[in-house]
Amino acid sequence: MCQLLSMNCNSTASIQFSFTGFSERGGHTSDHVDGWGIAFYEPTGSRLFIDDKPAYESPLARFVKGYEIKSKTVVAHIRKATQGEVGLANCHPFQREWLGQTWFFANNGDLRNYYPELSGPYFPIGSTDSERAFCYLMQVLSRAFKDCVRPPAWTEVAEVLFEAIAPITRHGNFNFTLTNGDALFVHCSSSLYEVNRQHPFPKARLVDVDVEMDLSAVNGTNDRMVVVATEPLTVDEPWTALQTGELRVYVGGELAHARVNPAVERFLVPTVSMRTQAKP
Amino acid sequence: MCQLLSMNCNSTASIQFSFTGFSERGGHTSDHVDGWGIAFYEPTGSRLFIDDKPAYESPLARFVKGYEIKSKTVVAHIRKATQGEVGLANCHPFQREWLGQTWFFANNGDLRNYYPELSGPYFPIGSTDSERAFCYLMQVLSRAFKDCVRPPAWTEVAEVLFEAIAPITRHGNFNFTLTNGDALFVHCSSSLYEVNRQHPFPKARLVDVDVEMDLSAVNGTNDRMVVVATEPLTVDEPWTALQTGELRVYVGGELAHARVNPAVERFLVPTVSMRTQAKP
């Protein structure tokens, strides 16, 4: 299993504070030591940083924490491998281009015996269940909108995603974040929490490390953002849990859409390693 | 116009020495100040670092120069914008996934009025002629091998590329490096130089900065590599020029294939900025 962190804002903001606490889970306050990644949508384009070293001791993670990158949307992930060896090709977020936009995907879950029929244009590079699910979702989207040469509206994407997710969730927990930088699509099977930040910004203290920050010092009165994570990152903010089967869409730093599929089950965390499971 | 640097090896090697000299051209020894990028194929996967700041003063370039990344294939680029604004989306190398492999592309040239018919699955994210050419080449490849679910042999790719390149070169100089990590495809219109390094490795001194390195200290007796750049990077190695219209393929650190198309023209460097040219 893994840990997810995402942010969506109405203007650009820094993820430094949240990422500082989050990366502690990569080998210090938690044993998610099998790599990490963070994708930023900055004003002039997107970029991704990944490393297969534990986030807590990765030189690249130290660089990212010290380098103020302001972005509208961020997707981050720290990995504890269940399927697929430790390596760069298996680090999330994964990325693909669709209709001239970069899409990033990060997943926390464990899809057992999940080998969807992939016939293009998206094929996995690594060997995780997560990347197979990502390729499948992008394949479904690219077919649903096969006559488009411009990206469809997020409302249309959400509708297609909602239907495509349900069959996947039968294979196990499927918590994910998926984004093209404009809309942040989030699905919860077992564990995701959301916090909204806007004026007046509070002081917040991280759960994972003794750091407190006055969020009003780094944000303007018109800034608005939502942060979503596998577990709350701060002790003194009102984090709320997403429901099992819930797909949420965040646009412009706030919730734009939420819909629950009651058929989605929450799986108990497996007690045996999925690394031993046979390929079909 | 821009500057290219690529390396292909029979085992993993560090690009630090060459990249140190190369990045000087991003604002110090040359005025290529509109961003830079470097893509690495490491043993467990690939990753890309891009920045829209000049390479010479970019904190991320400093990090990359100081962080020893060993890889079999590297593609690097520093940009002097001719078409497309300065920004992350216009930094080379560009990347796309095809048949489960990451392909990187970097280009030095200036394709005038080049708007190929793109109908998928690859569309440009930024606004450069280079990324349009990359999407077009990937579109041609994905159609030529549309029934494949595994990547074709480099020999087959080279054949399709050779035919696809010629019509593009009518729009201007088209020097590029393209790779899936295994084979490095290089095309020369106006300026590309190659140097081979193998045992016994020489001492080499960079052109752009007063740094000398004993290459035998960082390479083993069985290591073999080829470095390709827009202009020679060292003063005391036998760099050889590629011909106009030449497509070369490097595999395992050596030349595997070369073919010249005599119909390809070398254009004089334009004296007017292409930024002013009208879109169709």
Coordinates of C-alpha atoms in Angstrom, one line a residue:
Chain A
M1 CA 0.0 0.0 0.0
C2 CA 1.1 3.6 -0.5
Q3 CA 0.3 7.1 0.5
L4 CA -1.3 9.8 -1.6
L5 CA -1.1 13.6 -1.4
S6 CA -2.8 16.0 -3.8
M7 CA -3.5 19.7 -3.9
N8 CA -5.7 21.8 -6.2
C9 CA -5.8 25.6 -5.9
N10 CA -7.5 28.6 -7.5
S11 CA -4.1 30.2 -8.0
T12 CA -0.6 28.9 -7.7
A13 CA 0.5 27.8 -4.2
S14 CA 3.5 26.0 -2.6
I15 CA 3.1 22.4 -1.5
Q16 CA 6.4 22.7 0.6
F17 CA 4.7 22.6 4.0
S18 CA 2.5 19.6 3.2
F19 CA 5.2 17.7 1.3
T20 CA 7.6 18.2 4.2
G21 CA 5.3 16.2 6.5
F22 CA 4.3 13.8 3.8
S23 CA 7.8 12.8 2.9
E24 CA 8.5 11.9 6.5
R25 CA 6.3 8.9 5.9
G26 CA 8.8 7.7 3.3
G27 CA 11.1 5.9 5.8
H28 CA 10.8 7.9 9.1
T29 CA 7.2 8.0 10.6
S30 CA 6.1 5.3 8.3
D31 CA 7.7 2.5 6.2
H32 CA 6.8 3.6 2.7
V33 CA 10.4 3.3 1.6
D34 CA 10.0 2.0 -2.0
G35 CA 10.2 5.3 -3.9
W36 CA 8.3 8.5 -4.2
G37 CA 7.2 11.0 -6.8
I38 CA 5.7 14.5 -7.1
A39 CA 4.1 16.1 -10.2
F40 CA 3.6 19.9 -10.5
Y41 CA 1.4 21.9 -12.8
E42 CA 3.2 25.2 -13.0
P43 CA 2.0 28.2 -14.9
T44 CA 4.1 27.3 -18.0
G45 CA 3.8 23.5 -18.0
S46 CA 4.1 20.4 -15.9
R47 CA 7.0 18.4 -14.5
L48 CA 7.5 15.3 -12.5
F49 CA 10.2 14.3 -10.0
I50 CA 10.6 10.6 -9.1
D51 CA 13.1 8.6 -7.2
D52 CA 13.3 5.0 -6.1
K53 CA 15.1 5.9 -2.9
P54 CA 13.0 6.4 0.3
A55 CA 11.6 10.0 0.4
Y56 CA 13.0 10.5 3.8
E57 CA 16.6 10.2 2.7
S58 CA 16.4 10.9 -1.0
P59 CA 18.7 13.8 -2.1
L60 CA 16.1 14.7 -4.8
A61 CA 13.3 14.9 -2.2
R62 CA 15.6 17.2 -0.2
F63 CA 16.0 19.4 -3.3
V64 CA 12.3 19.5 -4.0
K65 CA 11.5 20.4 -0.3
G66 CA 14.0 23.3 -0.5
Y67 CA 13.0 24.5 -4.0
E68 CA 9.8 26.6 -3.9
I69 CA 7.7 25.5 -6.8
K70 CA 4.3 27.3 -7.1
S71 CA 1.6 25.3 -8.8
K72 CA -2.1 25.1 -9.2
T73 CA -2.3 21.3 -9.0
V74 CA 0.1 18.8 -7.4
V75 CA 0.0 15.0 -7.2
A76 CA 2.4 13.2 -4.9
H77 CA 2.9 9.6 -3.8
I78 CA 5.2 7.6 -1.6
R79 CA 5.4 3.9 -2.3
K80 CA 5.3 0.7 -0.3
A81 CA 5.5 -2.0 -3.0
T82 CA 2.8 -4.6 -3.1
Q83 CA 3.1 -5.5 -6.8
G84 CA 6.1 -4.7 -9.0
E85 CA 9.7 -4.5 -8.0
V86 CA 11.3 -1.3 -6.6
G87 CA 12.5 0.9 -9.4
L88 CA 11.9 4.1 -11.3
A89 CA 9.5 2.6 -13.8
N90 CA 7.2 1.7 -10.9
C91 CA 7.3 5.0 -9.1
H92 CA 4.0 7.0 -9.1
P93 CA 2.8 9.4 -10.4
F94 CA 2.6 7.9 -13.8
Q95 CA 2.1 10.2 -16.8
R96 CA 0.6 10.1 -20.2
E97 CA -0.4 12.7 -22.8
W98 CA -4.0 12.7 -24.0
L99 CA -5.3 15.3 -26.5
G100 CA -2.4 17.7 -25.8
Q101 CA -2.5 17.6 -22.0
T102 CA -0.3 15.8 -19.5
W103 CA -2.3 13.5 -17.2
F104 CA -0.8 12.3 -13.9
F105 CA -2.1 9.4 -11.9
A106 CA -1.1 8.1 -8.4
N107 CA -2.7 5.1 -6.7
N108 CA -3.0 3.6 -3.2
G109 CA -4.5 0.2 -3.2
D110 CA -3.9 -3.4 -4.2
L111 CA -5.7 -4.8 -7.3
R112 CA -5.5 -8.6 -7.2
N113 CA -5.3 -10.5 -10.5
Y114 CA -6.0 -7.3 -12.4
Y115 CA -4.9 -7.6 -16.0
P116 CA -7.3 -5.5 -18.1
E117 CA -7.4 -5.8 -21.8
L118 CA -5.1 -3.1 -23.1
S119 CA -5.1 -2.6 -26.8
G120 CA -3.6 0.9 -27.0
P121 CA -2.7 3.6 -27.3
Y122 CA -1.6 3.3 -23.6
F123 CA 0.6 0.5 -22.4
P124 CA 2.3 0.1 -19.0
I125 CA 6.1 0.7 -18.9
G126 CA 6.5 -0.8 -15.4
S127 CA 4.9 -3.8 -13.7
T128 CA 2.4 -2.4 -11.2
D129 CA -1.3 -3.0 -11.0
S130 CA -1.6 0.8 -10.6
E131 CA -0.1 1.6 -14.0
R132 CA -2.2 -1.1 -15.6
A133 CA -5.3 0.6 -14.1
F134 CA -4.1 4.0 -15.3
C135 CA -3.6 2.8 -18.8
Y136 CA -7.0 1.2 -18.8
L137 CA -8.7 4.4 -17.6
M138 CA -6.9 6.4 -20.2
Q139 CA -7.8 3.9 -22.9
V140 CA -11.5 4.1 -21.8
L141 CA -11.3 7.9 -21.9
S142 CA -9.6 8.1 -25.3
R143 CA -12.2 5.7 -26.8
A144 CA -15.2 7.5 -25.2
F145 CA -13.9 10.8 -26.8
K146 CA -12.3 9.3 -29.9
D147 CA -13.5 12.0 -32.2
C148 CA -12.3 14.8 -30.0
V149 CA -9.2 16.8 -30.9
R150 CA -9.6 19.0 -27.9
P151 CA -10.0 17.8 -24.3
P152 CA -13.6 17.4 -23.2
A153 CA -15.1 19.2 -20.2
W154 CA -14.3 17.7 -16.8
T155 CA -18.0 17.0 -16.3
E156 CA -17.9 14.6 -19.3
V157 CA -14.7 13.0 -18.1
A158 CA -16.2 12.5 -14.6
E159 CA -19.2 10.7 -16.1
V160 CA -17.0 8.2 -18.0
L161 CA -14.7 7.7 -15.1
F162 CA -17.5 6.9 -12.7
E163 CA -18.6 4.0 -14.9
A164 CA -15.1 2.8 -15.6
I165 CA -14.0 2.7 -12.0
A166 CA -16.6 0.3 -10.6
P167 CA -15.4 -2.9 -12.3
I168 CA -11.8 -2.2 -11.3
T169 CA -12.8 -1.9 -7.6
R170 CA -13.9 -5.5 -7.6
H171 CA -10.2 -6.4 -7.6
G172 CA -9.3 -4.5 -4.4
N173 CA -9.0 -1.1 -2.9
F174 CA -8.6 1.6 -5.5
N175 CA -7.8 5.0 -4.0
F176 CA -6.4 7.3 -6.7
T177 CA -5.8 10.8 -7.8
L178 CA -5.9 11.7 -11.5
T179 CA -5.5 15.1 -13.1
N180 CA -4.8 17.1 -16.2
G181 CA -3.9 20.1 -14.1
D182 CA -7.3 21.8 -14.4
A183 CA -9.5 19.3 -12.7
L184 CA -8.4 16.9 -9.9
F185 CA -10.3 13.6 -9.9
V186 CA -10.1 11.6 -6.7
H187 CA -11.6 8.2 -5.9
C188 CA -11.8 6.6 -2.5
S189 CA -12.1 2.9 -1.7
S190 CA -10.7 2.7 1.8
S191 CA -8.9 5.9 3.0
L192 CA -8.7 9.5 1.7
Y193 CA -9.1 12.7 3.7
E194 CA -9.8 16.3 2.5
V195 CA -9.1 19.7 4.0
N196 CA -10.0 23.1 2.6
R197 CA -7.9 26.1 3.2
Q198 CA -9.0 29.6 2.6
H199 CA -9.0 33.0 4.3
P200 CA -8.7 33.3 7.2
F201 CA -5.8 30.8 7.0
P202 CA -5.0 29.0 10.3
K203 CA -1.7 28.1 11.9
A204 CA -1.2 24.3 11.3
R205 CA 1.1 21.8 12.8
L206 CA 2.2 18.7 10.9
V207 CA 1.4 15.2 12.3
D208 CA 4.7 13.7 11.1
V209 CA 7.3 16.2 12.2
D210 CA 7.5 19.1 14.7
V211 CA 6.8 21.9 12.2
E212 CA 4.2 24.6 12.6
M213 CA 3.3 27.0 9.9
D214 CA 1.2 30.1 9.8
L215 CA -0.6 29.5 6.5
S216 CA -1.8 33.1 6.3
A217 CA 1.9 34.1 5.9
V218 CA 2.2 32.1 2.6
N219 CA -1.3 32.6 1.1
G220 CA -3.2 35.7 0.0
T221 CA -6.8 36.5 1.1
N222 CA -8.2 35.4 -2.2
D223 CA -6.3 32.0 -2.3
R224 CA -8.4 28.9 -1.9
M225 CA -7.1 25.3 -2.0
V226 CA -8.0 21.8 -1.2
V227 CA -5.6 19.2 0.0
V228 CA -6.4 15.4 -0.2
A229 CA -4.2 12.8 1.5
T230 CA -4.4 9.1 2.6
E231 CA -4.2 10.3 6.2
P232 CA -4.5 13.8 7.7
L233 CA -1.2 15.7 7.5
T234 CA -1.9 18.3 10.2
V235 CA -3.3 18.0 13.7
D236 CA -5.3 21.2 14.0
E237 CA -7.3 21.4 10.8
P238 CA -10.8 19.9 10.1
W239 CA -9.9 16.9 7.8
T240 CA -12.9 15.0 6.6
A241 CA -13.0 11.5 5.3
L242 CA -14.2 10.6 1.8
Q243 CA -16.7 7.8 1.5
T244 CA -16.1 4.4 0.0
G245 CA -17.1 4.5 -3.6
E246 CA -16.9 8.3 -3.8
L247 CA -15.5 10.1 -6.8
R248 CA -14.8 13.7 -6.2
V249 CA -13.7 16.4 -8.6
Y250 CA -11.9 19.5 -7.5
V251 CA -11.7 22.6 -9.8
G252 CA -10.3 26.0 -8.8
G253 CA -9.5 24.9 -5.3
E254 CA -12.9 23.7 -4.3
L255 CA -15.2 20.7 -4.6
A256 CA -17.0 20.8 -7.9
H257 CA -18.6 17.4 -8.0
A258 CA -19.1 14.3 -5.8
R259 CA -20.9 11.1 -6.5
V260 CA -20.9 7.8 -4.5
N261 CA -21.2 4.4 -6.0
P262 CA -22.7 2.2 -3.2
A263 CA -21.6 -0.9 -5.0
V264 CA -18.0 -0.2 -4.3
E265 CA -16.6 -2.4 -1.4
R266 CA -13.9 -1.5 1.0
F267 CA -11.5 -4.5 1.3
L268 CA -9.7 -5.4 4.4
V269 CA -5.9 -4.8 4.1
P270 CA -4.5 -8.1 2.9
T271 CA -2.3 -10.0 5.4
V272 CA -0.3 -11.8 2.7
S273 CA 2.1 -10.2 0.3
M274 CA 0.7 -9.8 -3.1
R275 CA 4.1 -10.2 -4.6
T276 CA 3.6 -13.9 -4.6
Q277 CA 0.4 -13.9 -6.6
A278 CA 0.6 -15.7 -9.9
K279 CA 0.2 -13.9 -13.2
P280 CA -2.5 -15.3 -15.4
Chain B
M1 CA 18.3 27.3 -32.5
C2 CA 19.3 25.0 -29.7
Q3 CA 22.1 22.7 -28.6
L4 CA 21.9 18.9 -28.3
L5 CA 23.9 16.4 -26.3
S6 CA 23.3 12.6 -26.3
M7 CA 25.1 9.6 -25.0
N8 CA 24.7 5.9 -25.6
C9 CA 26.7 3.3 -23.7
N10 CA 27.2 -0.5 -23.5
S11 CA 26.8 -0.3 -19.7
T12 CA 25.8 2.6 -17.4
A13 CA 27.9 5.6 -17.3
S14 CA 27.8 9.1 -15.9
I15 CA 27.1 12.2 -18.1
Q16 CA 28.4 14.6 -15.4
F17 CA 31.6 15.6 -17.2
S18 CA 29.9 16.3 -20.6
F19 CA 26.8 17.9 -19.0
T20 CA 29.1 20.2 -17.0
G21 CA 30.6 21.7 -20.2
F22 CA 27.3 21.6 -22.1
S23 CA 25.3 23.5 -19.4
E24 CA 27.8 26.3 -19.6
R25 CA 26.3 27.1 -23.0
G26 CA 23.0 27.8 -21.3
G27 CA 23.9 31.4 -20.5
H28 CA 27.6 31.5 -20.0
T29 CA 29.7 30.5 -23.0
S30 CA 26.6 30.8 -25.3
D31 CA 23.2 32.5 -25.2
H32 CA 21.0 29.4 -25.0
V33 CA 19.1 30.8 -22.0
D34 CA 15.5 29.7 -22.7
G35 CA 15.5 26.5 -20.7
W36 CA 17.1 23.1 -20.7
G37 CA 16.3 19.5 -20.1
I38 CA 18.0 16.1 -19.6
A39 CA 16.5 12.6 -19.8
F40 CA 18.2 9.5 -18.3
Y41 CA 17.6 5.9 -18.9
E42 CA 18.7 4.3 -15.6
P43 CA 18.7 0.5 -14.9
T44 CA 15.2 0.6 -13.4
G45 CA 13.5 3.2 -15.5
S46 CA 13.7 6.6 -17.1
R47 CA 13.3 10.1 -15.8
L48 CA 13.4 13.6 -17.1
F49 CA 14.5 16.9 -15.5
I50 CA 13.5 20.2 -17.2
D51 CA 13.6 23.8 -16.2
D52 CA 12.7 27.0 -18.0
K53 CA 15.6 28.9 -16.4
P54 CA 19.0 29.2 -18.1
A55 CA 21.0 26.0 -17.5
Y56 CA 24.0 28.0 -16.3
E57 CA 22.1 29.5 -13.3
S58 CA 19.3 26.9 -12.8
P59 CA 19.3 25.4 -9.2
L60 CA 18.0 22.2 -10.7
A61 CA 20.9 22.0 -13.2
R62 CA 23.3 22.5 -10.3
F63 CA 21.5 19.6 -8.5
V64 CA 21.8 17.4 -11.6
K65 CA 25.5 18.2 -12.1
G66 CA 26.2 17.2 -8.5
Y67 CA 24.1 14.1 -8.4
E68 CA 25.8 11.1 -10.0
I69 CA 23.2 9.4 -12.2
K70 CA 24.5 6.4 -14.1
S71 CA 22.6 5.6 -17.3
K72 CA 22.9 3.8 -20.6
T73 CA 21.3 6.5 -22.7
V74 CA 21.0 10.2 -22.1
V75 CA 19.4 13.0 -24.2
A76 CA 20.0 16.6 -23.2
H77 CA 19.1 19.9 -24.7
I78 CA 19.5 23.6 -24.0
R79 CA 17.1 26.0 -25.7
K80 CA 17.3 29.2 -27.6
A81 CA 13.7 29.8 -28.5
T82 CA 12.8 30.3 -32.2
Q83 CA 9.2 29.2 -32.1
G84 CA 7.1 28.9 -29.0
E85 CA 7.4 31.1 -25.8
V86 CA 9.8 30.3 -22.9
G87 CA 8.2 27.9 -20.5
L88 CA 8.2 24.3 -19.2
A89 CA 5.9 23.0 -21.9
N90 CA 8.4 24.0 -24.5
C91 CA 11.5 22.6 -22.9
H92 CA 13.1 19.6 -24.6
P93 CA 13.4 16.6 -24.4
F94 CA 9.8 15.9 -25.0
Q95 CA 8.4 12.5 -24.0
R96 CA 5.8 10.0 -25.0
E97 CA 5.0 6.4 -24.3
W98 CA 4.7 4.0 -27.3
L99 CA 4.1 0.3 -26.8
G100 CA 5.2 0.3 -23.2
Q101 CA 8.5 2.3 -23.7
T102 CA 9.3 5.9 -23.0
W103 CA 10.6 7.8 -26.0
F104 CA 12.5 11.1 -25.6
F105 CA 13.1 13.6 -28.4
A106 CA 15.2 16.7 -28.6
N107 CA 15.6 18.9 -31.6
N108 CA 17.9 21.7 -32.9
G109 CA 16.5 23.4 -35.9
D110 CA 13.8 25.7 -37.1
L111 CA 11.0 24.2 -39.2
R112 CA 9.1 27.0 -40.9
N113 CA 5.4 26.8 -41.5
Y114 CA 5.5 23.2 -40.3
Y115 CA 2.0 22.2 -39.2
P116 CA 1.7 18.4 -39.9
E117 CA -1.6 16.7 -39.9
L118 CA -1.9 15.2 -36.4
S119 CA -4.8 13.0 -35.8
G120 CA -3.6 11.1 -32.8
P121 CA -2.7 9.4 -30.6
Y122 CA 0.1 12.0 -30.1
F123 CA -0.7 15.8 -29.8
P124 CA 1.6 18.6 -28.8
I125 CA 1.3 20.0 -25.3
G126 CA 3.4 23.1 -26.0
S127 CA 3.8 25.3 -29.0
T128 CA 7.1 24.4 -30.7
D129 CA 7.7 23.2 -34.2
S130 CA 10.0 20.6 -32.5
E131 CA 7.2 19.0 -30.5
R132 CA 4.9 19.0 -33.6
A133 CA 7.6 17.1 -35.5
F134 CA 8.1 14.6 -32.6
C135 CA 4.3 13.9 -32.4
Y136 CA 4.3 13.5 -36.2
L137 CA 7.2 11.0 -36.1
M138 CA 5.5 9.0 -33.3
Q139 CA 2.3 9.0 -35.2
V140 CA 4.0 7.6 -38.3
L141 CA 5.7 4.9 -36.2
S142 CA 2.5 4.0 -34.3
R143 CA 0.7 3.6 -37.6
A144 CA 3.5 1.7 -39.4
F145 CA 3.4 -0.8 -36.5
K146 CA -0.2 -0.5 -35.6
D147 CA -0.7 -4.3 -35.1
C148 CA 2.3 -4.6 -32.7
V149 CA 1.8 -4.9 -29.0
R150 CA 5.6 -5.1 -28.4
P151 CA 8.2 -2.6 -29.7
P152 CA 9.6 -3.5 -33.1
A153 CA 13.4 -3.9 -33.7
W154 CA 15.4 -0.7 -34.1
T155 CA 16.2 -1.8 -37.7
E156 CA 12.5 -1.6 -38.6
V157 CA 12.1 1.7 -36.8
A158 CA 15.1 3.2 -38.6
E159 CA 13.6 2.3 -42.0
V160 CA 10.3 4.0 -41.2
L161 CA 12.1 7.0 -39.7
F162 CA 14.4 7.5 -42.7
E163 CA 11.3 7.8 -45.0
A164 CA 9.4 10.1 -42.6
I165 CA 12.2 12.5 -42.0
A166 CA 12.8 13.7 -45.6
P167 CA 9.5 15.6 -46.1
I168 CA 10.1 17.4 -42.7
T169 CA 13.5 18.6 -43.7
R170 CA 12.0 20.7 -46.5
H171 CA 10.8 23.1 -43.8
G172 CA 14.2 23.8 -42.4
N173 CA 17.2 22.3 -40.5
F174 CA 16.1 19.3 -38.5
N175 CA 18.9 18.0 -36.2
F176 CA 17.4 15.6 -33.6
T177 CA 18.0 12.8 -31.2
L178 CA 15.3 10.3 -30.5
T179 CA 15.5 7.3 -28.3
N180 CA 13.6 4.5 -26.4
G181 CA 16.7 3.9 -24.2
D182 CA 18.0 1.0 -26.2
A183 CA 18.7 2.6 -29.6
L184 CA 19.7 6.2 -30.1
F185 CA 18.5 7.6 -33.4
V186 CA 20.2 10.8 -34.5
H187 CA 19.5 12.9 -37.6
C188 CA 21.7 15.7 -38.9
S189 CA 20.7 18.5 -41.2
S190 CA 23.3 21.2 -40.3
S191 CA 25.5 20.4 -37.3
L192 CA 26.1 17.3 -35.2
Y193 CA 29.4 15.8 -34.0
E194 CA 30.2 12.4 -32.6
V195 CA 33.0 11.1 -30.4
N196 CA 33.6 7.5 -29.4
R197 CA 35.1 6.7 -26.0
Q198 CA 36.6 3.3 -25.1
H199 CA 39.6 1.8 -23.5
P200 CA 42.3 3.2 -23.3
F201 CA 40.3 6.3 -22.2
P202 CA 42.1 9.6 -22.7
K203 CA 42.3 12.7 -20.5
A204 CA 39.9 15.2 -21.9
R205 CA 39.5 19.0 -21.4
L206 CA 36.2 20.8 -21.8
V207 CA 35.8 23.5 -24.4
D208 CA 33.4 25.6 -22.3
V209 CA 35.0 25.6 -18.9
D210 CA 38.5 24.9 -17.5
V211 CA 37.8 21.3 -16.4
E212 CA 40.0 18.4 -17.3
M213 CA 39.0 14.8 -16.6
D214 CA 40.9 11.5 -16.8
L215 CA 38.1 9.4 -18.4
S216 CA 39.9 6.2 -17.5
A217 CA 39.3 7.0 -13.8
V218 CA 35.5 6.9 -14.2
N219 CA 35.2 4.1 -16.8
G220 CA 36.1 0.4 -16.9
T221 CA 38.2 -1.3 -19.6
N222 CA 35.1 -2.9 -21.0
D223 CA 33.0 0.3 -21.2
R224 CA 32.2 1.8 -24.6
M225 CA 30.2 4.9 -25.3
V226 CA 29.4 7.4 -28.0
V227 CA 28.6 11.0 -27.3
V228 CA 26.8 13.2 -29.9
A229 CA 26.6 17.0 -29.6
T230 CA 25.8 20.0 -31.7
E231 CA 29.4 21.2 -31.3
P232 CA 32.4 19.3 -29.9
L233 CA 32.5 19.5 -26.1
T234 CA 36.2 18.7 -25.6
V235 CA 39.3 20.1 -27.2
D236 CA 41.5 16.9 -27.3
E237 CA 39.2 14.2 -28.6
P238 CA 38.6 13.2 -32.3
W239 CA 35.1 14.6 -32.8
T240 CA 33.8 13.8 -36.3
A241 CA 31.0 15.6 -38.1
L242 CA 27.8 13.9 -39.3
Q243 CA 26.7 14.6 -42.9
T244 CA 23.7 16.5 -43.9
G245 CA 20.8 14.1 -44.4
E246 CA 22.5 11.4 -42.3
L247 CA 20.5 9.2 -39.9
R248 CA 22.6 7.3 -37.5
V249 CA 21.6 4.6 -35.0
Y250 CA 23.7 3.8 -31.9
V251 CA 23.2 0.7 -30.0
G252 CA 25.3 -0.6 -27.1
G253 CA 27.7 2.3 -27.2
E254 CA 28.6 2.1 -30.9
L255 CA 27.4 3.0 -34.4
A256 CA 25.0 0.3 -35.6
H257 CA 23.6 1.9 -38.7
A258 CA 24.1 5.0 -40.9
R259 CA 22.3 6.1 -44.0
V260 CA 22.4 9.4 -45.9
N261 CA 19.6 10.9 -47.8
P262 CA 21.2 13.2 -50.4
A263 CA 18.0 15.0 -51.0
V264 CA 18.2 16.7 -47.5
E265 CA 19.3 20.3 -47.7
R266 CA 21.2 22.3 -45.2
F267 CA 19.6 25.6 -44.6
L268 CA 21.5 28.8 -43.9
V269 CA 20.7 30.0 -40.4
P270 CA 17.8 32.5 -40.8
T271 CA 18.6 36.1 -40.0
V272 CA 15.1 37.0 -39.0
S273 CA 13.3 35.7 -36.0
M274 CA 10.8 33.0 -36.7
R275 CA 8.7 34.2 -33.8
T276 CA 7.0 36.6 -36.1
Q277 CA 6.0 34.1 -38.7
A278 CA 2.2 33.7 -39.2
K279 CA 0.3 30.6 -38.3
P280 CA -1.7 29.2 -41.2

